[in-house]
Short mmCIF file of C-alpha atoms and ligand atoms in Angstrom, two decimals:
data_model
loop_
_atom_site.label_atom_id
_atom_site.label_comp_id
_atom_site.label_asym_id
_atom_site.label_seq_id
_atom_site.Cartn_x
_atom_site.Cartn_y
_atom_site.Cartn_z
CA UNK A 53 0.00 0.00 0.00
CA UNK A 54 1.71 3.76 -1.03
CA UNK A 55 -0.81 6.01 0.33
CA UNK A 56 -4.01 6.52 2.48
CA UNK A 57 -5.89 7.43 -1.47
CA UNK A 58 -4.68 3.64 -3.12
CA UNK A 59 -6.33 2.04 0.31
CA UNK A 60 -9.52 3.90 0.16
CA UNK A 61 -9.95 3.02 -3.29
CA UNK A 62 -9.29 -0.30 -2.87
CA UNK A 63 -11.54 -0.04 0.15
CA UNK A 64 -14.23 1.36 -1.60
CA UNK A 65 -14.47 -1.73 -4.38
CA UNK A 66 -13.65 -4.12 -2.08
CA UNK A 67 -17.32 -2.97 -0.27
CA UNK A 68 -18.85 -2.99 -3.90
CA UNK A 69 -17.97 -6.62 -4.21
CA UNK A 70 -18.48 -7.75 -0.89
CA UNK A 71 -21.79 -5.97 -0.65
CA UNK A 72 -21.03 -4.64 2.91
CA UNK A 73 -20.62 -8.22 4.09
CA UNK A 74 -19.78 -8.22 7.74
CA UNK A 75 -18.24 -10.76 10.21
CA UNK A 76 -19.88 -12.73 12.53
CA UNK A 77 -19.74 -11.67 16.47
CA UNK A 78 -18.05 -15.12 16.91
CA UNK A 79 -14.94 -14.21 13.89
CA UNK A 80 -14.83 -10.71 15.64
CA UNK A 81 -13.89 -12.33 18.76
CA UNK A 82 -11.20 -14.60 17.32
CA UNK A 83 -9.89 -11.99 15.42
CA UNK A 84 -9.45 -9.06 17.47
CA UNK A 85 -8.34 -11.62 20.42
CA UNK A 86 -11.62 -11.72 22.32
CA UNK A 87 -12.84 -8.01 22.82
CA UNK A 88 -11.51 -6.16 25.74
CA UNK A 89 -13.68 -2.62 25.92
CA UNK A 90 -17.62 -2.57 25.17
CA UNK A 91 -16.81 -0.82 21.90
CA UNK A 92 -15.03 -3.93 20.40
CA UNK A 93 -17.68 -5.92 21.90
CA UNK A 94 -20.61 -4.02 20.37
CA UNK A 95 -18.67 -3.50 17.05
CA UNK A 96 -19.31 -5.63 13.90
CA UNK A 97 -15.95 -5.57 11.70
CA UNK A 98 -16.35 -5.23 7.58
CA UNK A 99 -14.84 -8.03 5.81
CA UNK A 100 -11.50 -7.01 4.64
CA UNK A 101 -8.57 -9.18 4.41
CA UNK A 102 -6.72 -6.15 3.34
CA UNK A 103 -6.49 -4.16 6.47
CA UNK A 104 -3.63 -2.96 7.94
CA UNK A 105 -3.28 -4.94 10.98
CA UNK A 106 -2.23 -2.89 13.31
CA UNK A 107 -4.52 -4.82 16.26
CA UNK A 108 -2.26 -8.07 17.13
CA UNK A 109 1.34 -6.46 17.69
CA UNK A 110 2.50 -8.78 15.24
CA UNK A 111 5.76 -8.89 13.50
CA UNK A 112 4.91 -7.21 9.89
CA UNK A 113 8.60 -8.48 8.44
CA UNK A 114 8.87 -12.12 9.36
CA UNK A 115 9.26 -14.98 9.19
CA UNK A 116 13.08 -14.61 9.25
CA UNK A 117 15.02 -15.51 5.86
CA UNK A 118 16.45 -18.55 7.63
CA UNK A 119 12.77 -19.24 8.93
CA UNK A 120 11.63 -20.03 5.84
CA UNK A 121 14.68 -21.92 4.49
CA UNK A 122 14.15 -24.29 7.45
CA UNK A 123 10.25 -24.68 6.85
CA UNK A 124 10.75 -24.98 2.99
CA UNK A 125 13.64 -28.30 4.16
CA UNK A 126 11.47 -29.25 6.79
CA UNK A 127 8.06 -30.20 4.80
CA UNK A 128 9.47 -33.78 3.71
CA UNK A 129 9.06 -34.52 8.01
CA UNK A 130 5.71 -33.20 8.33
CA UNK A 131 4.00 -36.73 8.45
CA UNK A 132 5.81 -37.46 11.47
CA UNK A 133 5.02 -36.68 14.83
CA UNK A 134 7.31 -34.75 16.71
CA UNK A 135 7.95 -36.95 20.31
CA UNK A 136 12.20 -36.98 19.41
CA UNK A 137 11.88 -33.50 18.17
CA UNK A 138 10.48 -31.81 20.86
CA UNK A 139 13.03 -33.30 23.56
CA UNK A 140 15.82 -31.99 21.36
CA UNK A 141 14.26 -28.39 21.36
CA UNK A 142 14.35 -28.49 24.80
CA UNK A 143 17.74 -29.43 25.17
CA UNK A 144 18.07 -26.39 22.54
CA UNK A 145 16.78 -24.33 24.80
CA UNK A 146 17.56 -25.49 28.54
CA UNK A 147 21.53 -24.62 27.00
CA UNK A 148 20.09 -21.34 25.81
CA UNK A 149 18.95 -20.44 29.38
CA UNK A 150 21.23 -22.16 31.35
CA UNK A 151 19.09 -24.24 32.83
CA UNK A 152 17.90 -28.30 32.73
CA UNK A 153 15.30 -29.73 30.40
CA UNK A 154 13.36 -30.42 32.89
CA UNK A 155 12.59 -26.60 33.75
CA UNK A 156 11.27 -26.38 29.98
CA UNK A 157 7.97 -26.56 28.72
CA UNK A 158 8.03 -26.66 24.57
CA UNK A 159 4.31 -25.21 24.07
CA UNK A 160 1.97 -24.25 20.96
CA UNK A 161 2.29 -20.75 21.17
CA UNK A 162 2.61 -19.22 24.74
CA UNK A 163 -0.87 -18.88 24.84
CA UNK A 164 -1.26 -22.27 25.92
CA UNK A 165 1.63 -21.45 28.56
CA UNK A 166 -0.76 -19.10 29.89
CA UNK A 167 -3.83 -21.22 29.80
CA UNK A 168 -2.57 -24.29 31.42
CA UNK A 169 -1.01 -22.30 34.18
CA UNK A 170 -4.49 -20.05 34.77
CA UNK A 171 -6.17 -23.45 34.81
CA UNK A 172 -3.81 -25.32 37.17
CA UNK A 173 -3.90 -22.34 39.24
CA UNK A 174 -7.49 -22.00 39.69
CA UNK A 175 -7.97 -25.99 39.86
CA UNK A 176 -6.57 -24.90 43.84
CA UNK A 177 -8.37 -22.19 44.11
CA UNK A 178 -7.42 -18.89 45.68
CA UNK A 179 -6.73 -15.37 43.03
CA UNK A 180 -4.37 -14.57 40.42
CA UNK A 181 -2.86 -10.90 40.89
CA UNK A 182 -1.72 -8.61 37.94
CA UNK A 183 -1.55 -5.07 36.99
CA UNK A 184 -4.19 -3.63 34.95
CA UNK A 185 -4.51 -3.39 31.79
CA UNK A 186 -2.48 -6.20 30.96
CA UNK A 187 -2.10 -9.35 28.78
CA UNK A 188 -5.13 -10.74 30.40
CA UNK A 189 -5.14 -14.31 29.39
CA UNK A 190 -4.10 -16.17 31.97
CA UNK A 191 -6.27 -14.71 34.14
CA UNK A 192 -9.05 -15.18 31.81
CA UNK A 193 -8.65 -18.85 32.25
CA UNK A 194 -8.45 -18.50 36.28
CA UNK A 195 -11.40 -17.21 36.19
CA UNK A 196 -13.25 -19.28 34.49
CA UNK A 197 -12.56 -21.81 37.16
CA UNK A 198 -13.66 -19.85 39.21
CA UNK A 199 -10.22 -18.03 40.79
CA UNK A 200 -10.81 -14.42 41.56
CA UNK A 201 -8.76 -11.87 39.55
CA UNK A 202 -6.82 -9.18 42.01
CA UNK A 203 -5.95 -5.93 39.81
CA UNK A 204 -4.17 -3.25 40.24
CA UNK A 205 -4.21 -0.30 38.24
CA UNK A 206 -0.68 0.54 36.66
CA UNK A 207 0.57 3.97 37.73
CA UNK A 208 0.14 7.76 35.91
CA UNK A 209 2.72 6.69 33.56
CA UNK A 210 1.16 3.60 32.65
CA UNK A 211 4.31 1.85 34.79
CA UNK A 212 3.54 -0.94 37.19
CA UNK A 213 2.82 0.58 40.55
CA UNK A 214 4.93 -2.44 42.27
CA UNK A 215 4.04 -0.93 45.82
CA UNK A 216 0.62 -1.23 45.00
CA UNK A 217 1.30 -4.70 43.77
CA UNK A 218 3.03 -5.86 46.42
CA UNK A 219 0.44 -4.44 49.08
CA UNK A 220 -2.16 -6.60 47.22
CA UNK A 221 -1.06 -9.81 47.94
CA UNK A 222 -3.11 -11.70 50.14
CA UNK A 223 -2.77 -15.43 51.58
CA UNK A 224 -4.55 -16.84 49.08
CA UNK A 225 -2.79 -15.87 45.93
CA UNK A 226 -1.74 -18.16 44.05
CA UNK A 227 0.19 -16.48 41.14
CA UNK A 228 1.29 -13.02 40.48
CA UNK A 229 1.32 -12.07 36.83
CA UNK A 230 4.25 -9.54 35.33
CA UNK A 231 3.73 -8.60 32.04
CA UNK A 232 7.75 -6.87 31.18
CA UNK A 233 7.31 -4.80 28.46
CA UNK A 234 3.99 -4.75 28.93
CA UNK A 235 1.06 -5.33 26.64
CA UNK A 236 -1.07 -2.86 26.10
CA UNK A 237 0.88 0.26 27.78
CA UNK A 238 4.44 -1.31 25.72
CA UNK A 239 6.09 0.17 29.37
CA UNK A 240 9.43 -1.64 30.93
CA UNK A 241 10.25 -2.31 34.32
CA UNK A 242 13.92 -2.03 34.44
CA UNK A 243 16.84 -4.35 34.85
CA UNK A 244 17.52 -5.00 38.47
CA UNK A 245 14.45 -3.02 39.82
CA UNK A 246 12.28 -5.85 38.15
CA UNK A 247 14.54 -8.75 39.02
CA UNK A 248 14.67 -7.63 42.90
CA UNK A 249 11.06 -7.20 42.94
CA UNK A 250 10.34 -10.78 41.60
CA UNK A 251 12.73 -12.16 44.06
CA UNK A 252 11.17 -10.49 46.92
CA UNK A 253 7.66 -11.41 45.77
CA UNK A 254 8.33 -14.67 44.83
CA UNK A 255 8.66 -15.68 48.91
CA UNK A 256 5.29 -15.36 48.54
CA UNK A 257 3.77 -16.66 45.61
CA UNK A 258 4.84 -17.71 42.68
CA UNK A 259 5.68 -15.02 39.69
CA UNK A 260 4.91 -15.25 36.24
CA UNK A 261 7.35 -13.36 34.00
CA UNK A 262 5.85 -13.32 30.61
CA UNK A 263 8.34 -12.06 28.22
CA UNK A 264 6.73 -12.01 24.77
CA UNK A 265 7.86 -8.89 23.88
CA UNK A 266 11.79 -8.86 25.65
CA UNK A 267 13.75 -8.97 22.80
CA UNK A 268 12.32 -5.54 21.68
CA UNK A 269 14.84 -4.40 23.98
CA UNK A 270 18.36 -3.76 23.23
CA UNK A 271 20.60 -6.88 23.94
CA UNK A 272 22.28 -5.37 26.68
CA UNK A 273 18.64 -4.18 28.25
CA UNK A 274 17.30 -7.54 28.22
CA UNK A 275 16.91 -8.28 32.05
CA UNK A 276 15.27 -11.88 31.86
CA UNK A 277 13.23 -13.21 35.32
CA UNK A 278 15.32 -16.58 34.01
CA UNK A 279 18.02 -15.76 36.08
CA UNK A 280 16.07 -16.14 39.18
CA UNK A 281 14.59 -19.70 37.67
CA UNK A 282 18.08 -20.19 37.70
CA UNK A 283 19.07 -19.50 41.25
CA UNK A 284 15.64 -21.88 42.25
CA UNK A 285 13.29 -19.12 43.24
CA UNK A 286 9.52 -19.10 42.68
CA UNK A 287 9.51 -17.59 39.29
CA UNK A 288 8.50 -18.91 35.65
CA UNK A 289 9.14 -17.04 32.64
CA UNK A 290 7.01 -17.30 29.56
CA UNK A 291 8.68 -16.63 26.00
CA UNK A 292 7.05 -16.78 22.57
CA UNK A 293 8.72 -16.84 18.89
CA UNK A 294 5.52 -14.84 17.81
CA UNK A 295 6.93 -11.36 17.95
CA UNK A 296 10.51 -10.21 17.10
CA UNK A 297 10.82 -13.72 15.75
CA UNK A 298 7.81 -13.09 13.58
CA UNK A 299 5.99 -16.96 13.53
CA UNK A 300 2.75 -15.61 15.23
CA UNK A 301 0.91 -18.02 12.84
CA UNK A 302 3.51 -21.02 13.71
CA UNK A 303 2.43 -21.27 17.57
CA UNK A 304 5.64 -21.99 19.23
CA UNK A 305 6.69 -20.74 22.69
CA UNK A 306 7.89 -22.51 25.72
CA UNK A 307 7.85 -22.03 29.43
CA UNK A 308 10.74 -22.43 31.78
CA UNK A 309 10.19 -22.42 35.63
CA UNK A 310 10.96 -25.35 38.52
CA UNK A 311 10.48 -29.14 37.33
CA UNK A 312 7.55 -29.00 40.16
CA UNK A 313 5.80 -26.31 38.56
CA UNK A 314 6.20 -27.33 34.64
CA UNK A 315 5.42 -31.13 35.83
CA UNK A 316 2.17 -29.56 37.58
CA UNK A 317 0.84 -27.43 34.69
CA UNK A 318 1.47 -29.90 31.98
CA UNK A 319 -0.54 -32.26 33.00
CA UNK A 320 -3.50 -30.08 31.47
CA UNK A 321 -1.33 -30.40 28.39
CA UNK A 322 -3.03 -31.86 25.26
CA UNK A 323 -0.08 -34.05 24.84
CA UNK A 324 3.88 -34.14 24.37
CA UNK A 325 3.44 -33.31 20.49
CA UNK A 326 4.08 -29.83 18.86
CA UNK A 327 3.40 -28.71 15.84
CA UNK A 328 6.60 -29.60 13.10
CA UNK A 329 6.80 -26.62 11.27
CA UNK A 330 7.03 -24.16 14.09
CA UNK A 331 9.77 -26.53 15.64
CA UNK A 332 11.93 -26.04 12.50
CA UNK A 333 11.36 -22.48 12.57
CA UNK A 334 11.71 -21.89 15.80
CA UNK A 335 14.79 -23.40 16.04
CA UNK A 336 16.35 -21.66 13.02
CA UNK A 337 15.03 -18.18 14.08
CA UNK A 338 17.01 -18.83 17.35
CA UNK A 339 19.92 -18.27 15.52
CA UNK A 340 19.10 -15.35 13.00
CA UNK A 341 20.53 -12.97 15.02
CA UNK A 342 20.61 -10.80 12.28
CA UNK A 343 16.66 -10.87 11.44
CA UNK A 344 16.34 -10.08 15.16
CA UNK A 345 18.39 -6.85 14.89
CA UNK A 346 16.80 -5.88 11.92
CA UNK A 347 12.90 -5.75 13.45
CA UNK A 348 14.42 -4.34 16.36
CA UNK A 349 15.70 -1.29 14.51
CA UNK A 350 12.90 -1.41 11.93
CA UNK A 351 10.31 -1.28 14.95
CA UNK A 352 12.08 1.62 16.76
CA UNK A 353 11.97 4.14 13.74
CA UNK A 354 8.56 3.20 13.15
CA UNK A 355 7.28 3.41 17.02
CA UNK A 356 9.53 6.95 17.21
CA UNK A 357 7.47 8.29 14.66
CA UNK A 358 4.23 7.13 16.42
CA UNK A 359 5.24 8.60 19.40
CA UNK A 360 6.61 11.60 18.40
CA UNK A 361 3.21 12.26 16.78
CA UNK A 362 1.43 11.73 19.61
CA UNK A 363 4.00 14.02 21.35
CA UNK A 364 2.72 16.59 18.55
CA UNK A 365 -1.14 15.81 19.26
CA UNK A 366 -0.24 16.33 23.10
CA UNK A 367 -2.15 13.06 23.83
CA UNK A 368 -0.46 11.49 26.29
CA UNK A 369 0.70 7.78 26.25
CA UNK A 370 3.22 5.73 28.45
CA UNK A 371 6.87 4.97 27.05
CA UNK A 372 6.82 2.27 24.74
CA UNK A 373 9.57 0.06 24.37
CA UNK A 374 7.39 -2.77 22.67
CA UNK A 375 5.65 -2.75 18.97
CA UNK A 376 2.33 -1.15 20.69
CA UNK A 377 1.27 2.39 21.62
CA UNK A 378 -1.75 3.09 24.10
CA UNK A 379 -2.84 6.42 24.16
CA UNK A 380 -6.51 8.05 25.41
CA UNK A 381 -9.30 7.71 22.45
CA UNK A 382 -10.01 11.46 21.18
CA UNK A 383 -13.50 10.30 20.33
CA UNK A 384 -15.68 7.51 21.30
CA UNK A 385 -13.80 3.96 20.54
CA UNK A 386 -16.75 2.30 18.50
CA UNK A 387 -16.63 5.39 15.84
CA UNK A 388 -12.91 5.11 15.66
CA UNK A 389 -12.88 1.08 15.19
CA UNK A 390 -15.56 1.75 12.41
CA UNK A 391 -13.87 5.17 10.67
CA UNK A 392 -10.16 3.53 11.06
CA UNK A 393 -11.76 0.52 9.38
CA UNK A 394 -13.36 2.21 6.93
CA UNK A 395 -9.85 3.31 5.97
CA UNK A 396 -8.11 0.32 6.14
CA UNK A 397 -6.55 -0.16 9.56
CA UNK A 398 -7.45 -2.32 12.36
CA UNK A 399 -6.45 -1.32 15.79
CA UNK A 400 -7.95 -2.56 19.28
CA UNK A 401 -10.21 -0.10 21.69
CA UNK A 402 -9.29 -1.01 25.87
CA UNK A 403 -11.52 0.27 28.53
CA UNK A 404 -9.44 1.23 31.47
CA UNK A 405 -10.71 3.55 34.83
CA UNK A 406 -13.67 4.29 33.36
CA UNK A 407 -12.29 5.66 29.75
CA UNK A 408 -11.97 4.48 26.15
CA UNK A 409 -7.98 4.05 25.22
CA UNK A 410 -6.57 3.02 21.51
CA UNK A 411 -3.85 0.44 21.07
CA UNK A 412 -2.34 0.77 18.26
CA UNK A 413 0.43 -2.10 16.77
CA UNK A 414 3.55 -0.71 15.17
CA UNK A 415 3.81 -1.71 11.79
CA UNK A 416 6.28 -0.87 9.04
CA UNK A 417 7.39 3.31 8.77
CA UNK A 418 5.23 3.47 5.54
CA UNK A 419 2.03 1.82 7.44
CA UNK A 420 2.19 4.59 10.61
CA UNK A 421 2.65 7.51 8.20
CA UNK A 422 -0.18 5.88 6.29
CA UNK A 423 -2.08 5.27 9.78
CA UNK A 424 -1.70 8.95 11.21
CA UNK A 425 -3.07 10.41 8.42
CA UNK A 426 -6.08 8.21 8.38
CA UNK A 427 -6.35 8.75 12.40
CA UNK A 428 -6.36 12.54 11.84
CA UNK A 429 -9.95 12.23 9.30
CA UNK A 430 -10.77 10.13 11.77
CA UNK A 431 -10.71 12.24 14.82
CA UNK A 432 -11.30 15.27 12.66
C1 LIG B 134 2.09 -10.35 26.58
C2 LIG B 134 1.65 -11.44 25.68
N1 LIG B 134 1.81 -12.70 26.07
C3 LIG B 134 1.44 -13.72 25.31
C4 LIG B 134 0.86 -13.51 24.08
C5 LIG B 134 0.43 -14.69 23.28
O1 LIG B 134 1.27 -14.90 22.22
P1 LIG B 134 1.40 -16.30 21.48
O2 LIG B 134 0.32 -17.21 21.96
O3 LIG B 134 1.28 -15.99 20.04
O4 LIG B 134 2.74 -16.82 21.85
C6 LIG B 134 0.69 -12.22 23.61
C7 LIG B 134 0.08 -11.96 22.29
O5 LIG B 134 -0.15 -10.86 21.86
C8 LIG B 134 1.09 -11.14 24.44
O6 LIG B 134 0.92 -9.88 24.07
#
């Protein structure tokens, strides 16, 4: 796509042959994640399977070039099940992390990380804690059976408020959930501030360090919770290879915390297979360093513009350090789903204290100068 005019052209035939077909609530749920603000629940998307999707914080260069060469030699395997495989990614990975294969959990995506641990949570009862708004999933499972979800709100700057956090936990809970950088607000908790809070905490509970979006950070910036797995403390880390390493659609991720802990939550496991082709990827991706670098540096020009046009607007937003932007809606959030649609972008609405925020994904340079221009119609 060159410009805002091409998109809205295309947009405009692309209604004329779909007649204005829209998506069922059910598809609007899957794809925009399961709705977290009333306006994404009350809003109907246009089919459109051109948009700009700037709703998933998805990588929008990958797969990595030695990605695909590994899928492309892989596909002769792909009637096999994976039972060998899997055990040899975890070696893989218990080197990369310094610890034993039996702290690793090789998972479809971390999403199912975070849904066995939510469920095998729960199954004792007790409350999950997190800061809000977060990457609720996990305790979107707990929930469900039945756990009670203890939130605290993240601070003016959209930082975790870790006094706050720490005040809130009570006898009975079970997990504490850190999302570092976090998803929606994209904010960091730095380096040792983060790794002495989740020691101290974890004397009380265990903490969950999900780190889907870490290797935004610079090398040298990237303060793992691993470290603290590694020393034996009450802490499990979640990765995934479905952002900087671009396999979103793959579903590869793995979990590393103490053998008790990955022996308890995969027994909710569907079984010891994962899927072939995001193995091969997955594995190869480890080692384009190079790929890695590049989204990196691609991803900070294109968030620095977002930002810095925010800056301009005067709407305020926390420090991103992530491939996601939250900032305050300037109008109602079910108009600008619908008008940013209209034009050709997705991006997610969040209800948070009361108000309607935006989320917007950072996608390539040429998409966010595209985006702002659309944004500024939209909000007139
Ligand atoms: C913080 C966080 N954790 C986990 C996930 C799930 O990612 P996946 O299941 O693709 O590994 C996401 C997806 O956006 C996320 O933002």
């Amino acid at each position: 796509m060159n410009n805002t005019i091409n998109r809205r052209a295309w947009f405009k035939s692309a209604l004329a042959i779909t007649g204005g077909l829209t998506l069922s609530s059910t598809f609007t749920n899957q794809l925009l994640a399961a709705p977290v603000s009333h306006a994404e629940g009350n809003f109907i998307p246009l089919l459109n399977e051109k948009l700009v999707r700037l709703g998933s914080n998805e990588n929008p260069y990958g797969p990595s070039p030695l990605a695909r060469k590994a899928l492309a030699e892989a596909t002769a395997e792909f009637n096999r099940y994976t039972f060998e495989l899997v055990q040899e990614f975890k070696k893989v990975l218990a080197d990369k992390e310094g610890v034993s294969p039996d702290h690793i959990l090789v998972v479809n995506g971390s999403s199912e990380t975070l849904c066995l641990t939510g469920m095998a949570l729960a199954l004792e009862g007790g409350a999950v804690l997190s800061a809000f708004p977060t990457f609720r999933s996990l305790m979107d499972y707990a929930e469900k059976l039945h756990a009670r979800w203890d939130r605290v709100d993240v601070d003016d700057y959209h930082k975790h408020d870790l006094d706050a956090l720490a005040a809130a936990v009570k006898p009975d809970t079970r997990l504490m959930f850190l999302c570092n950088p976090n998803n929606p607000t994209g904010t960091v908790i730095e380096g040792k501030k983060y790794l002495d809070f989740c020691q101290e905490m974890s004397k009380k509970t265990l903490v969950f360090s999900d780190e889907a979006y870490l290797e935004f950070l610079e090398p040298d910036e990237q303060q793992s919770a691993v470290e603290l797995v590694r020393k034996g403390h009450n802490v499990m880390v979640s990765r995934t290879f479905s952002k900087v390493y671009g396999l979103a659609g793959l579903r590869l991720g793995y979990a590393i915390a103490q053998p008790d802990v990955i022996k308890k939550i995969s027994k909710y496991q569907m079984g010891p297979v994962i899927n072939q082709a995001g193995l091969a990827a997955a594995k190869a991706s480890l080692n384009d360093v190079a790929f890695a670098k590049l989204t990196r540096s691609k991803n900070n020009e294109a968030l620095n513009f977002f930002q810095q046009y925010l800056d301009k607007k005067g709407w305020f937003h926390g420090q991103s350090r992530t491939n996601c932007v939250l900032f305050p809606a300037p109008k109602d959030g079910k108009t600008i789903l619908a008008e940013t649609m209209k034009r050709g972008f997705q991006i997610r609405v969040w209800d948070f204290q009361g108000k309607e925020w935006c989320r917007v994904s950072i996608g390539t340079l040429n998409e966010m100068k595209a985006f702002v221009k659309a944004f500024d119609e939209v909000v007139g």
